[in-house]
Coordinates of C-alpha atoms in Angstrom, one line a residue:
M16 CA -11.4 1.7 9.6
P17 CA -7.9 3.1 9.9
V18 CA -7.0 5.1 13.0
D19 CA -5.4 8.5 12.7
P20 CA -1.7 8.3 13.5
R21 CA -1.9 11.6 15.4
L22 CA -4.4 9.9 17.8
I23 CA -2.1 6.9 18.3
A24 CA 0.9 9.3 19.0
A25 CA -1.1 11.3 21.5
M26 CA -2.2 8.2 23.3
N27 CA 1.4 6.9 23.5
A28 CA 3.0 10.2 24.5
P29 CA 4.2 10.4 28.1
L30 CA 2.3 12.6 30.4
R31 CA 4.3 15.7 31.5
A32 CA 3.5 17.4 34.8
G33 CA 3.7 21.1 34.2
G34 CA 4.7 20.6 30.6
T35 CA 5.2 23.5 28.2
A36 CA 2.5 24.3 25.6
P37 CA 3.4 24.0 21.9
R38 CA 4.6 27.2 20.2
Y39 CA 1.3 27.3 18.3
A40 CA -0.8 27.2 21.5
N41 CA -2.0 30.8 20.8
K42 CA -4.6 30.0 18.2
A43 CA -5.8 33.5 17.5
G44 CA -3.9 33.7 14.2
Y45 CA -5.0 30.4 12.8
F46 CA -8.0 29.9 10.6
M47 CA -8.9 26.6 12.4
P48 CA -7.1 24.7 15.2
P49 CA -3.6 23.5 14.1
G50 CA -3.5 19.7 13.4
T51 CA -7.1 19.5 12.0
G52 CA -5.8 19.4 8.4
P53 CA -4.1 16.8 6.2
I54 CA -1.5 14.6 8.0
G55 CA 2.1 15.5 7.3
K56 CA 1.3 19.0 6.0
T57 CA 2.3 22.2 7.7
C58 CA 1.3 25.8 7.4
G59 CA 4.4 26.4 5.3
D60 CA 2.8 24.2 2.6
C61 CA -0.4 26.2 2.4
T62 CA -1.3 29.0 -0.1
A63 CA -2.7 31.1 2.7
L64 CA 0.6 31.6 4.4
M65 CA 1.8 35.2 4.2
A66 CA 5.2 36.5 5.3
V67 CA 5.2 40.0 6.8
Q68 CA 8.6 41.8 7.0
V69 CA 8.4 43.7 10.4
S70 CA 12.0 45.1 10.2
P71 CA 15.0 44.5 8.0
V72 CA 16.0 41.5 10.2
C73 CA 12.6 40.2 11.4
K74 CA 9.9 38.4 9.4
V75 CA 6.7 37.0 10.9
F76 CA 4.0 34.7 9.3
K77 CA 0.3 35.3 9.2
C78 CA -2.7 33.3 7.7
R79 CA -4.6 35.1 5.0
K80 CA -7.8 33.2 5.9
A81 CA -7.7 34.3 9.6
R82 CA -8.7 37.8 10.8
E83 CA -5.7 39.9 10.1
T84 CA -4.3 42.3 12.7
K85 CA -1.0 44.2 12.9
G86 CA -0.2 42.7 16.4
S87 CA 1.9 39.7 17.3
R88 CA -1.1 37.9 18.7
T89 CA -2.1 36.7 15.2
D90 CA 1.4 35.5 14.3
I91 CA 1.5 31.8 13.3
V92 CA 4.3 29.2 13.2
K93 CA 5.3 28.1 9.8
K94 CA 6.1 24.5 11.0
S95 CA 2.8 24.0 12.9
P96 CA 0.5 21.2 11.6
A97 CA -1.9 22.2 8.9
C98 CA -5.4 23.3 9.8
G99 CA -8.7 22.3 8.3
G100 CA -8.6 25.2 5.9
F101 CA -5.4 23.9 4.2
V102 CA -5.0 24.5 0.5
A103 CA -1.9 22.9 -1.1
R104 CA 0.4 25.1 -3.2

């Protein structure tokens, strides 16, 4: 049975004391936890990704499958690993 490469990478990663959390640590905007979907895919590859123009110079991304709000707490990162609700474009 093949081993998930993400598991191998996590086991080989150095431990960091007081390390910083990934940019997608706030999971309120994601349908499922990031990284639970297909390997090598990102939120940017999913049909549920929605771009919201906040101002003429600022665009944020939200997931159509997650509970939508107008606040920044549900913003997602386009480059974050795909979740279990991933649907390819």
